[in-house]
Coordinates of C-alpha atoms in Angstrom, one line a residue:
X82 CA -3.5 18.6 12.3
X83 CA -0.8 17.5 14.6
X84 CA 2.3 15.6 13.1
X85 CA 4.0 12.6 14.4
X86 CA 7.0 14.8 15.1
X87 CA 4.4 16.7 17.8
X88 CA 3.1 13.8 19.1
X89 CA 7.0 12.4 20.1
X90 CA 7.9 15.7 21.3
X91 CA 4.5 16.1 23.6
X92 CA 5.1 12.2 24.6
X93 CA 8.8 13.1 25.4
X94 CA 7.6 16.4 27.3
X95 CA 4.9 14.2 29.5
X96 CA 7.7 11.8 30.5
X97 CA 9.9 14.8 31.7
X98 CA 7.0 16.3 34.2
X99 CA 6.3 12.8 35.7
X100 CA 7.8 11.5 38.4
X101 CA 9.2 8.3 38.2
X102 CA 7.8 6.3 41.2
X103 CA 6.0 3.2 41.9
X104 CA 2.4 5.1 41.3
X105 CA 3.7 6.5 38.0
X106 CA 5.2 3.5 36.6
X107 CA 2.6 1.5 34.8
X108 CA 1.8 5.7 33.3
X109 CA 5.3 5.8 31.9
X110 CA 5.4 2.2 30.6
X111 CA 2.6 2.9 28.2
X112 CA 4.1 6.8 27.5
X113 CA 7.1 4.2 26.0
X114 CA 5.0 2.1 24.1
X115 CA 3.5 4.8 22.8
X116 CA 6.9 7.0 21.9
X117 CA 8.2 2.9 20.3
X118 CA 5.6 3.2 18.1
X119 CA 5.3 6.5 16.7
X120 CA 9.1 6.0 16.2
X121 CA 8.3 2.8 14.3
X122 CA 5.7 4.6 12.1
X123 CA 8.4 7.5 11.1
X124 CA 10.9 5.0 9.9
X125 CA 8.2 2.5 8.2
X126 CA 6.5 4.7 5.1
X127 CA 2.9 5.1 5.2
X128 CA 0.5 3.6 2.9
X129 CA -2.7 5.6 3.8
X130 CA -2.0 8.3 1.7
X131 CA -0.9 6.9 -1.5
X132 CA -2.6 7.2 -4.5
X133 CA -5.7 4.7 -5.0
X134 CA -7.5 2.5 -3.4
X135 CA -6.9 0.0 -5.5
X136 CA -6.6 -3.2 -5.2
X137 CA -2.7 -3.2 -6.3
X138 CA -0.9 -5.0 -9.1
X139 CA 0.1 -8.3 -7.3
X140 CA 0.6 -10.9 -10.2
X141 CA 1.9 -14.4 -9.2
X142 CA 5.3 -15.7 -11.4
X143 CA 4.7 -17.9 -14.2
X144 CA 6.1 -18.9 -17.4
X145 CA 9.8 -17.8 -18.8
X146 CA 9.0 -13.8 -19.1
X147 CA 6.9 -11.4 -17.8
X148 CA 5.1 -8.5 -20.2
X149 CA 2.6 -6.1 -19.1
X150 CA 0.4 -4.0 -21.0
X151 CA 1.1 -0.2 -20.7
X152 CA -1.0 2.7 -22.9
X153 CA -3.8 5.3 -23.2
X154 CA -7.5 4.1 -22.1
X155 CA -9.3 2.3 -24.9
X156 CA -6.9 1.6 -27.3
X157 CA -7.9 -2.2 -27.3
X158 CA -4.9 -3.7 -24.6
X159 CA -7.8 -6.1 -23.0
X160 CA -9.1 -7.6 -26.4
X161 CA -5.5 -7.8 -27.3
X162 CA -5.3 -9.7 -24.0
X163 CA -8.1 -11.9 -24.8
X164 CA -7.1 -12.7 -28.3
X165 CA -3.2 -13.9 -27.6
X166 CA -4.1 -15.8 -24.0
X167 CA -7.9 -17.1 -24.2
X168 CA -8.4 -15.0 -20.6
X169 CA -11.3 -12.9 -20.0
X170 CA -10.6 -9.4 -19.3
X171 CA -13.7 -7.8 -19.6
X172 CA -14.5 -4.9 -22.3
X173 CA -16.7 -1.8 -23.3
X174 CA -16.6 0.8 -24.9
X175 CA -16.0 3.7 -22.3
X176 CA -12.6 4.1 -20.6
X177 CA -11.3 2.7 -17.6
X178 CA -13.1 -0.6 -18.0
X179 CA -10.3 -2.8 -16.8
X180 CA -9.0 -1.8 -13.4
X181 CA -7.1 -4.3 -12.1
X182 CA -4.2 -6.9 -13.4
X183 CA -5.2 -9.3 -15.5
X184 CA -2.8 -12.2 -15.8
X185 CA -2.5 -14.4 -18.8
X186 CA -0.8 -17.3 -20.1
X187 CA 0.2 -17.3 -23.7
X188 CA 1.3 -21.1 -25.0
X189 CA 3.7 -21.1 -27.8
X190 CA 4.6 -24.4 -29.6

């Protein structure tokens, strides 16, 4: 598998054997583009390989405080969800039933 650091170095190794003339321009221009973006992708960090596919924990801001939810697999955080907000965060008895962020609203007073 060949690494990002490869591919700049072969890229930067093409551009050294080519002449630089009218015929080998429009070649070099897109050896550049190339070389801008694989530079681009070693300073940006990549996503691809990162855990889960999931579909992230994205929750829009609302109310005074924020609290999430944090345990072990069915130990009843979704039906305590339920209970305190009146949302529906589906349950069952096997684990890993809830898989994404479920946000709720809980009025007090």
């Amino acid at each position: 598998m060949v690494t990002v650091m490869q591919k700049i170095k072969d890229i930067e190794d093409e551009m050294e054997r080519t002449q630089k003339n009218k015929a080998t321009a429009h070649h070099l221009g897109l050896l550049k583009a190339k070389l801008a973006k694989l530079r681009r992708e070693l300073l940006t960090p990549s996503s691809k390989g990162a855990g889960g596919a999931g579909e992230g924990f994205d929750v829009t801001k609302s109310g005074d405080s924020r609290v999430g939810l944090v345990g072990f697999p069915s130990v009843g955080k979704s039906t305590l969800l339920n209970k305190l907000t009146g949302t529906f965060s589906e349950v069952a008895s096997y684990e890993f039933t809830t898989l994404t962020c479920i946000p709720g609203v809980i009025m007090y007073r």
